Coordinates of C-alpha atoms in Angstrom, one line a residue:
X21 CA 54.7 36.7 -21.3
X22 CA 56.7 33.9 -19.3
X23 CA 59.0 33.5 -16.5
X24 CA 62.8 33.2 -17.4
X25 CA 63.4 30.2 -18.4
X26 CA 67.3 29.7 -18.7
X27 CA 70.2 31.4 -16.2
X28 CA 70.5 34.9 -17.0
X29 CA 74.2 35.6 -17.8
X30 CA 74.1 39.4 -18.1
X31 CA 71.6 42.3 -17.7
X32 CA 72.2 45.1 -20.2
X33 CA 69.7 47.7 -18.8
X34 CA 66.9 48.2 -16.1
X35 CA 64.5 51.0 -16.0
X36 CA 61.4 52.4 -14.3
X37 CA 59.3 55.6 -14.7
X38 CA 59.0 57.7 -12.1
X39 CA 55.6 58.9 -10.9
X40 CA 54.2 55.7 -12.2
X41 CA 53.6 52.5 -10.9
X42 CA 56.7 51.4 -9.1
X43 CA 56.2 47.6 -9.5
X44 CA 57.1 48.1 -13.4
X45 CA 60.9 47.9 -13.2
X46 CA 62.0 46.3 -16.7
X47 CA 65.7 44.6 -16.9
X48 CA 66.7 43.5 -20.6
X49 CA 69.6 40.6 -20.4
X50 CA 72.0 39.8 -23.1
X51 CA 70.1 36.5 -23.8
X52 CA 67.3 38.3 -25.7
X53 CA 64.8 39.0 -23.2
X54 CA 63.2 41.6 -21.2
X55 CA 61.7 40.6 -17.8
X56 CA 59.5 42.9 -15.7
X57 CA 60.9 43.2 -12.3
X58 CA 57.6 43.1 -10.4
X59 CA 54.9 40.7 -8.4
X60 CA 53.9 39.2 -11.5
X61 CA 57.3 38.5 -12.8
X62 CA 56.2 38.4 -16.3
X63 CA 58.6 38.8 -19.4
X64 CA 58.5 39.3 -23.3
X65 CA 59.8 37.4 -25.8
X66 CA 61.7 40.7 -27.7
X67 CA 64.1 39.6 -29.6
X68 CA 65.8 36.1 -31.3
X69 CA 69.8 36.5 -29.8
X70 CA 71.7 39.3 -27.8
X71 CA 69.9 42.5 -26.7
X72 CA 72.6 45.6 -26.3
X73 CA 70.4 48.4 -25.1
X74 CA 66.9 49.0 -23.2
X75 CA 65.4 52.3 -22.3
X76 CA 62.5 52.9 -20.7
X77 CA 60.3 56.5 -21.5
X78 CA 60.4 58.9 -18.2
X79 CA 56.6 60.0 -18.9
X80 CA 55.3 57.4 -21.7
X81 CA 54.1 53.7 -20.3
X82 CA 56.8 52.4 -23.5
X83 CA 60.0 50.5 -23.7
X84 CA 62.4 50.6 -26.3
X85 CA 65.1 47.4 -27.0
X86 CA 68.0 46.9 -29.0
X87 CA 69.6 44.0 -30.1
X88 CA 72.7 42.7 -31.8
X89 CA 71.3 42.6 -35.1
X90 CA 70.7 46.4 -35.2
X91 CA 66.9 46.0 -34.4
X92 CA 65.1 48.4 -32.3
X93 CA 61.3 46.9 -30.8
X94 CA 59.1 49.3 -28.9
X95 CA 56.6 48.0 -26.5
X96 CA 53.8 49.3 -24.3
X97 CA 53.7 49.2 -20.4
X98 CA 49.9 49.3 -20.4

């Protein structure tokens, strides 16, 4: 997991669970990355290209991406 490392153009979806920890807020931006929104400001590396969704489980620690090239990654919060 890294810092952004180039201008963020477009965020196509934020998320948090409720009842959890409220320092995991995820945002997924266009450029292919998902960043956690928190004190450690960590990202993943999800996908090569454009992300079109995110979604984020109400009661699971998981994340769910999709991107331009009609893959779908799931990834835990834990």
């Amino acid at each position: 997991m890294r810092p952004h490392v180039q201008k963020v153009e477009k965020v196509v979806g934020i998320g948090f669970q409720p009842g959890l920890d409220s320092s995991k807020i995820v945002s997924a931006s266009q450029a292919g990355d998902i960043q956690f929104l928190d004190i450690r400001n960590l990202t993943i590396d999800a996908h090569r290209g454009s992300l079109t969704a995110l979604a984020v489980h109400r009661h699971a620690p998981i994340l769910a991406s999709g991107s331009a090239k009609q893959l779908i990654k799931v990834f835990s919060l834990d």
